[in-house]
Coordinates of C-alpha atoms in Angstrom, one line a residue:
Chain A
M1 CA -5.7 20.1 28.6
E2 CA -9.0 22.0 28.8
A3 CA -7.6 25.0 26.8
Q4 CA -5.7 22.8 24.2
P5 CA -7.4 22.2 20.8
V6 CA -8.9 18.7 20.5
G7 CA -6.7 17.9 17.5
Q8 CA -3.5 18.9 19.3
W9 CA -4.3 17.1 22.4
L10 CA -4.9 14.0 20.3
D11 CA -1.5 14.6 18.5
E12 CA 0.3 14.7 21.9
L13 CA -1.6 11.6 23.0
A14 CA -0.4 9.9 19.8
S15 CA 3.2 11.2 20.1
K16 CA 6.1 9.5 21.9
A17 CA 6.0 12.2 24.6
S18 CA 5.3 10.2 27.8
T19 CA 2.4 12.3 28.8
P20 CA -0.5 12.4 28.0
G21 CA -0.8 8.7 27.9
G22 CA -3.3 6.0 28.7
G23 CA -4.2 7.6 32.0
A24 CA -5.3 10.8 30.3
G25 CA -7.1 8.8 27.6
A26 CA -9.1 7.1 30.4
A27 CA -9.9 10.4 32.1
M28 CA -11.1 11.8 28.8
N29 CA -13.5 8.7 28.3
A30 CA -14.8 9.5 31.8
A31 CA -15.2 13.2 31.0
V32 CA -17.1 12.3 27.7
G33 CA -19.4 9.9 29.8
A34 CA -20.2 12.6 32.4
A35 CA -20.8 15.3 29.7
L36 CA -23.3 13.0 28.0
V37 CA -25.2 12.6 31.3
S38 CA -25.2 16.3 31.5
M39 CA -26.7 16.6 28.1
V40 CA -29.5 14.2 28.7
C41 CA -30.3 16.0 31.9
N42 CA -30.2 19.4 30.1
L43 CA -32.5 18.0 27.3
T44 CA -35.0 16.8 30.0
I45 CA -35.0 19.6 32.7
G46 CA -37.8 22.2 32.0
K47 CA -39.9 20.0 29.7
P48 CA -43.4 19.7 31.2
K49 CA -43.7 16.0 30.2
Y50 CA -40.8 15.1 32.5
A51 CA -41.7 17.6 35.4
E52 CA -42.0 14.8 37.9
H53 CA -38.4 13.8 37.3
E54 CA -37.0 17.4 37.6
A55 CA -35.4 17.0 41.0
T56 CA -33.7 13.8 40.0
M57 CA -32.5 15.4 36.8
T58 CA -31.2 18.6 38.5
E59 CA -29.2 16.4 41.1
A60 CA -27.8 14.3 38.4
L61 CA -26.8 17.3 36.4
A62 CA -24.9 18.8 39.4
K63 CA -23.2 15.5 40.0
A64 CA -22.3 14.9 36.3
E65 CA -20.8 18.4 36.0
D66 CA -18.8 17.8 39.1
L67 CA -17.6 14.4 37.8
R68 CA -16.6 16.0 34.4
A69 CA -14.5 18.7 36.1
R70 CA -12.8 16.0 38.3
A71 CA -12.2 13.9 35.2
L72 CA -10.3 16.7 33.6
G73 CA -8.3 17.2 36.9
L74 CA -7.4 13.5 36.9
A75 CA -5.8 13.7 33.4
A76 CA -3.5 16.6 34.8
D77 CA -2.8 14.5 37.9
D78 CA -1.8 11.5 35.8
A79 CA 0.8 13.6 33.9
A80 CA 2.3 15.0 37.3
A81 CA 2.3 11.5 38.9
F82 CA 4.1 9.9 35.8
D83 CA 6.7 12.8 35.8
A84 CA 7.3 12.1 39.4
V85 CA 8.1 8.5 38.6
V86 CA 10.5 9.4 35.8
A87 CA 12.2 12.0 38.0
A88 CA 12.6 9.4 40.7
Y89 CA 14.2 6.9 38.2
K90 CA 16.6 9.7 37.2
L91 CA 18.0 10.1 40.8
P92 CA 21.8 9.4 41.2
K93 CA 22.7 5.9 42.2
A94 CA 26.4 6.2 42.6
T95 CA 26.6 5.3 46.3
D96 CA 24.7 2.9 48.5
E97 CA 22.9 5.7 50.2
E98 CA 21.9 7.3 46.9
K99 CA 20.8 4.0 45.7
Q100 CA 18.5 3.4 48.9
A101 CA 17.1 7.0 48.5
R102 CA 16.4 6.4 44.8
T103 CA 14.6 3.1 45.5
A104 CA 12.5 4.8 48.3
A105 CA 11.7 7.7 45.9
I106 CA 10.7 5.3 43.1
Q107 CA 8.4 3.4 45.4
A108 CA 6.7 6.5 46.7
A109 CA 6.3 7.7 43.2
L110 CA 4.7 4.4 42.1
V111 CA 2.3 4.6 44.9
G112 CA 1.2 8.2 43.7
A113 CA 1.1 6.8 40.1
A114 CA -1.3 4.0 41.1
E115 CA -3.4 6.4 43.0
V116 CA -4.5 8.3 40.0
P117 CA -5.9 5.5 37.8
L118 CA -7.5 4.1 41.1
R119 CA -9.3 7.5 41.4
T120 CA -10.2 7.3 37.7
A121 CA -11.8 3.9 38.2
A122 CA -13.8 5.2 41.3
L123 CA -14.9 8.2 39.3
A124 CA -15.9 6.1 36.3
A125 CA -18.0 4.0 38.7
E126 CA -19.8 7.2 39.9
V127 CA -20.4 8.2 36.2
I128 CA -22.0 5.0 35.6
D129 CA -24.2 5.2 38.6
V130 CA -25.4 8.8 37.8
A131 CA -26.1 7.5 34.3
A132 CA -28.3 4.7 35.7
S133 CA -30.1 7.2 38.0
I134 CA -31.5 9.1 35.0
L135 CA -32.8 6.4 32.8
D136 CA -36.4 6.3 34.1
G137 CA -36.8 10.1 34.0
A138 CA -34.9 11.0 30.9
N139 CA -36.2 12.6 27.7
T140 CA -37.0 9.4 25.7
N141 CA -35.5 11.1 22.5
V142 CA -32.0 10.9 24.0
I143 CA -32.0 7.8 26.1
S144 CA -29.4 6.3 23.6
D145 CA -27.0 8.9 24.9
I146 CA -27.2 7.3 28.4
A147 CA -25.9 4.1 26.9
V148 CA -23.0 5.9 25.2
A149 CA -22.2 7.7 28.5
A150 CA -22.2 4.3 30.4
S151 CA -20.2 2.8 27.6
S152 CA -17.6 5.5 27.8
A153 CA -17.4 5.5 31.5
K154 CA -17.0 1.7 31.5
S155 CA -14.0 2.0 29.3
A156 CA -12.5 4.6 31.7
L157 CA -13.0 2.2 34.5
E158 CA -11.6 -0.7 32.6
S159 CA -8.6 1.4 31.5
G160 CA -8.2 2.6 35.1
V161 CA -8.0 -1.0 36.3
V162 CA -5.2 -1.9 33.7
N163 CA -3.3 1.4 34.7
V164 CA -3.4 0.4 38.3
E165 CA -2.3 -3.0 37.6
V166 CA 0.7 -1.8 35.5
N167 CA 1.8 0.2 38.5
L168 CA 1.1 -2.6 41.0
A169 CA 3.5 -4.8 39.0
S170 CA 6.5 -2.6 40.0
M171 CA 5.3 -2.0 43.6
A172 CA 7.7 -3.6 46.1
D173 CA 5.4 -3.1 49.2
E174 CA 3.4 -6.4 49.3
Q175 CA 1.0 -5.0 52.0
L176 CA 0.3 -1.8 49.9
R177 CA -0.1 -3.8 46.8
K178 CA -2.8 -6.0 48.5
E179 CA -4.6 -2.8 49.8
T180 CA -4.7 -1.3 46.3
E181 CA -6.0 -4.5 44.9
T182 CA -8.6 -4.6 47.5
R183 CA -9.6 -1.0 46.8
L184 CA -9.8 -1.7 43.2
T185 CA -12.4 -4.4 43.7
E186 CA -14.7 -1.8 45.2
F187 CA -15.1 -0.2 41.8
T188 CA -14.9 -3.0 39.3
P189 CA -18.5 -4.3 39.7
A190 CA -19.6 -1.0 38.2
A191 CA -18.7 -2.4 34.8
G192 CA -21.4 -5.0 35.2
R193 CA -24.0 -2.1 36.1
A194 CA -22.8 -0.2 33.0
D195 CA -23.6 -3.4 30.9
A196 CA -26.9 -3.8 32.6
L197 CA -27.8 -0.1 31.8
I198 CA -26.8 -0.4 28.2
A199 CA -28.9 -3.5 27.7
Q200 CA -31.8 -1.7 29.4
V201 CA -31.5 1.2 27.0
R202 CA -31.2 -1.2 23.9
E203 CA -34.3 -3.0 25.1
R204 CA -36.3 0.3 25.3
L205 CA -35.0 1.3 21.8
A206 CA -36.2 -2.0 20.4
R207 CA -39.8 -1.6 21.7
Chain B
M1 CA -13.9 19.9 16.4
E2 CA -10.2 19.6 16.1
A3 CA -9.4 23.3 16.5
Q4 CA -11.8 23.6 19.4
P5 CA -10.3 23.7 23.0
V6 CA -11.1 20.4 24.8
G7 CA -12.9 22.0 27.6
Q8 CA -15.1 23.8 25.1
W9 CA -15.9 20.8 23.2
L10 CA -16.9 19.0 26.3
D11 CA -19.1 22.0 27.4
E12 CA -20.8 21.7 24.0
L13 CA -21.1 17.9 24.4
A14 CA -22.8 18.5 27.7
S15 CA -25.1 21.3 26.6
K16 CA -28.7 21.0 25.4
A17 CA -27.4 21.8 21.8
S18 CA -28.3 18.8 19.7
T19 CA -24.8 18.4 18.3
P20 CA -22.2 17.3 19.3
G21 CA -24.0 14.3 20.9
G22 CA -23.5 10.6 21.6
G23 CA -22.1 10.1 18.0
A24 CA -19.4 12.6 18.5
G25 CA -18.7 11.1 21.8
A26 CA -18.2 7.6 20.2
A27 CA -16.1 9.2 17.5
M28 CA -13.8 10.7 20.3
N29 CA -13.5 7.5 22.0
A30 CA -12.4 5.8 18.6
A31 CA -9.9 8.7 18.1
V32 CA -8.4 8.2 21.6
G33 CA -8.1 4.6 20.9
A34 CA -6.3 5.3 17.6
A35 CA -4.0 7.8 19.2
L36 CA -2.8 5.3 21.9
V37 CA -2.1 2.8 19.2
S38 CA 0.1 5.4 17.5
M39 CA 1.7 6.3 20.8
V40 CA 2.7 2.7 21.4
C41 CA 4.1 2.5 17.9
N42 CA 6.0 5.7 18.3
L43 CA 7.5 4.5 21.5
T44 CA 8.6 1.3 19.8
I45 CA 9.9 2.3 16.5
G46 CA 13.6 2.9 16.3
K47 CA 14.5 1.1 19.5
P48 CA 17.1 -1.6 18.6
K49 CA 15.4 -4.1 21.2
Y50 CA 12.3 -4.2 18.9
A51 CA 14.1 -3.9 15.5
E52 CA 12.5 -7.2 14.3
H53 CA 9.0 -5.7 14.7
E54 CA 9.8 -2.5 12.9
A55 CA 7.8 -3.2 9.8
T56 CA 4.7 -4.3 11.7
M57 CA 4.9 -1.1 13.8
T58 CA 5.5 1.2 11.0
E59 CA 2.5 -0.3 9.2
A60 CA 0.3 -0.1 12.4
L61 CA 1.3 3.6 12.9
A62 CA 0.3 4.5 9.4
K63 CA -3.1 2.8 9.9
A64 CA -3.6 4.3 13.4
E65 CA -3.0 7.8 12.1
D66 CA -5.5 7.3 9.3
L67 CA -8.1 5.8 11.7
R68 CA -7.8 8.7 13.9
A69 CA -8.2 11.3 11.2
R70 CA -11.2 9.3 10.0
A71 CA -12.7 9.2 13.5
L72 CA -12.5 13.0 13.8
G73 CA -14.2 13.2 10.4
L74 CA -17.0 11.0 11.6
A75 CA -17.8 13.4 14.5
A76 CA -18.3 16.1 12.0
D77 CA -20.4 13.8 9.7
D78 CA -22.5 12.9 12.6
A79 CA -23.5 16.5 13.3
A80 CA -24.2 17.0 9.6
A81 CA -26.4 13.8 9.4
F82 CA -28.3 14.8 12.6
D83 CA -28.9 18.4 11.2
A84 CA -30.4 16.8 8.0
V85 CA -32.8 14.7 10.1
V86 CA -33.9 17.9 12.1
A87 CA -34.3 19.8 8.8
A88 CA -36.4 17.2 7.3
Y89 CA -38.8 17.1 10.3
K90 CA -39.1 20.9 9.9
L91 CA -40.4 20.5 6.3
P92 CA -43.9 21.9 5.7
K93 CA -46.8 19.4 6.0
A94 CA -49.8 21.4 5.2
T95 CA -50.9 19.5 2.0
D96 CA -50.8 15.7 1.2
E97 CA -48.0 16.4 -1.4
E98 CA -45.9 18.2 1.3
K99 CA -46.6 15.3 3.8
Q100 CA -45.3 12.8 1.3
A101 CA -42.2 14.7 0.5
R102 CA -41.5 15.4 4.2
T103 CA -42.0 11.7 5.1
A104 CA -39.6 10.8 2.3
A105 CA -37.0 13.3 3.3
I106 CA -37.3 12.1 6.9
Q107 CA -36.6 8.5 5.8
A108 CA -33.8 9.5 3.6
A109 CA -32.1 11.5 6.4
L110 CA -32.5 8.7 8.9
V111 CA -30.7 6.4 6.6
G112 CA -28.0 8.9 6.4
A113 CA -28.0 9.3 10.2
A114 CA -27.7 5.5 10.7
E115 CA -24.8 5.4 8.2
V116 CA -22.5 7.4 10.4
P117 CA -22.6 5.2 13.5
L118 CA -22.4 2.2 11.3
R119 CA -19.1 3.7 9.9
T120 CA -18.0 4.4 13.5
A121 CA -18.6 0.8 14.5
A122 CA -16.5 -0.3 11.4
L123 CA -13.8 2.1 12.2
A124 CA -13.8 1.0 15.9
A125 CA -13.4 -2.6 14.8
E126 CA -10.3 -1.6 12.7
V127 CA -8.8 0.3 15.8
I128 CA -9.2 -2.9 17.8
D129 CA -7.6 -5.0 15.2
V130 CA -4.6 -2.7 14.7
A131 CA -4.3 -2.6 18.4
A132 CA -4.2 -6.4 18.5
S133 CA -1.5 -6.4 15.7
I134 CA 1.0 -4.6 17.8
L135 CA 0.8 -6.5 21.1
D136 CA 3.7 -8.8 20.3
G137 CA 6.1 -6.4 19.0
A138 CA 5.2 -3.5 21.3
N139 CA 7.7 -1.8 23.7
T140 CA 6.8 -3.8 27.0
N141 CA 6.9 -0.6 29.0
V142 CA 3.7 0.6 27.3
I143 CA 1.6 -2.5 26.6
S144 CA -1.0 -1.3 29.2
D145 CA -1.7 1.5 26.7
I146 CA -2.6 -1.1 24.1
A147 CA -5.4 -2.3 26.6
V148 CA -6.6 1.3 27.1
A149 CA -6.7 1.7 23.3
A150 CA -8.7 -1.5 22.9
S151 CA -11.1 -0.5 25.7
S152 CA -11.7 3.0 24.1
A153 CA -12.3 1.6 20.7
K154 CA -14.7 -1.1 22.1
S155 CA -16.7 1.7 23.7
A156 CA -16.9 3.4 20.4
L157 CA -18.0 0.1 18.8
E158 CA -20.6 -0.3 21.5
S159 CA -21.8 3.2 21.2
G160 CA -21.9 3.0 17.4
V161 CA -24.2 0.0 17.7
V162 CA -26.7 1.8 20.0
N163 CA -26.6 4.8 17.7
V164 CA -27.4 2.7 14.8
E165 CA -30.2 1.0 16.6
V166 CA -31.9 4.3 17.8
N167 CA -32.0 5.3 14.0
L168 CA -33.4 1.8 13.1
A169 CA -36.2 2.3 15.4
S170 CA -37.6 5.1 13.3
M171 CA -36.7 3.7 9.9
A172 CA -39.9 2.6 7.9
D173 CA -38.2 0.7 5.2
E174 CA -38.1 -2.9 6.6
Q175 CA -35.7 -4.2 3.8
L176 CA -33.1 -1.4 4.6
R177 CA -33.5 -1.9 8.2
K178 CA -32.7 -5.6 7.9
E179 CA -29.8 -4.8 5.7
T180 CA -28.3 -2.4 8.2
E181 CA -28.8 -4.8 11.1
T182 CA -26.9 -7.4 9.0
R183 CA -24.1 -5.0 8.3
L184 CA -23.9 -4.2 11.9
T185 CA -23.3 -7.8 12.8
E186 CA -20.0 -7.8 10.7
F187 CA -18.4 -5.5 13.3
T188 CA -19.8 -6.4 16.6
P189 CA -17.6 -9.5 17.0
A190 CA -14.7 -7.0 17.3
A191 CA -15.9 -6.3 20.9
G192 CA -15.0 -9.9 21.9
R193 CA -11.6 -9.4 20.2
A194 CA -11.1 -6.2 22.3
D195 CA -11.9 -8.2 25.4
A196 CA -9.4 -10.9 24.5
L197 CA -6.7 -8.3 23.8
I198 CA -7.3 -6.6 27.1
A199 CA -7.1 -9.9 28.8
Q200 CA -3.8 -10.8 27.2
V201 CA -2.3 -7.4 28.1
R202 CA -3.4 -7.9 31.9
E203 CA -1.9 -11.4 31.9
R204 CA 1.3 -10.1 30.7
L205 CA 1.4 -7.3 33.3
A206 CA 0.7 -10.0 36.0
R207 CA 3.7 -12.0 35.2

């Protein structure tokens, strides 16, 4: 994905090919959010006016760079996990043994497929928190970009949640389903933190 | 932007270069939303099970393709509008005449710079509405992608609003500022429609 032209990647996203799909779209939104956090840090670090925030900005930059790289990795993982589900559905089902093996393979693949959007939601929450961490020390000329970063990451989180839910719907193991739902609730409150951050930015812009 | 590798575009977004910035990020989120609407249409059109929705899907696909192309155009327009603002600020200001000319040029450039995120917000609202138009007729295997599309477009809308506001803050012409604010309120209710659409998708997934 990194090496692919933007227009071509969007063409593939739009096509009937099963990957890239919504999981990759969510990962891209997280990557855009992380990149904008990096931009704000890069436009703040080294400016005498913001010298007292240098350590915060340097730390946030390192974190945002890592998050962006991981977001791109998630887009690839999403495609691999989806392919595994498709492959499992294609397993033979002529005999009872084959049927059992296929069902087990499908369920294992679905667990893997739910894991990727769960990680996307977790990563998106981290992008939101790193965006929040730079508001007070950021170059005031670019604080609107903190809001865009938060909004983009919030969309990645929201999409991650939906993408987990679509996999949960086919998951047979009740216990595992409950566990996944519980893990998801760790990350969902970050959407509210993103809204609060966006509101803070807008308030400062209106001053 | 279309021809640029995804990784490189994100690197530039993250860099201290003034463009691409938050405006391009918002446009990308709108493009991802439009691309996912196309994907859902492409995975529905031609399937006998959804034959009765063929006309709706074909119309939505054409609209989504157009919106995606326009979103990519907005990313370019945003960079051009920003460059115009920077160029205006760099105009000479030695004499009173130069000062007047510079101030007028800055204000004209700011109007242009506010116009692009306004168009991004308008386009994002269109993406949300076309996503809503396909829910009932879409291939049920991919309705989660409608939610991701709506979420991504909602982020583009939200970011467009913030990016208009940041330009309004520097705009001297009170009348024009009021007009721009009023035009913005035409599009902001689409965020609520996106939330409603996402909720509908989640409800269907939970069945």
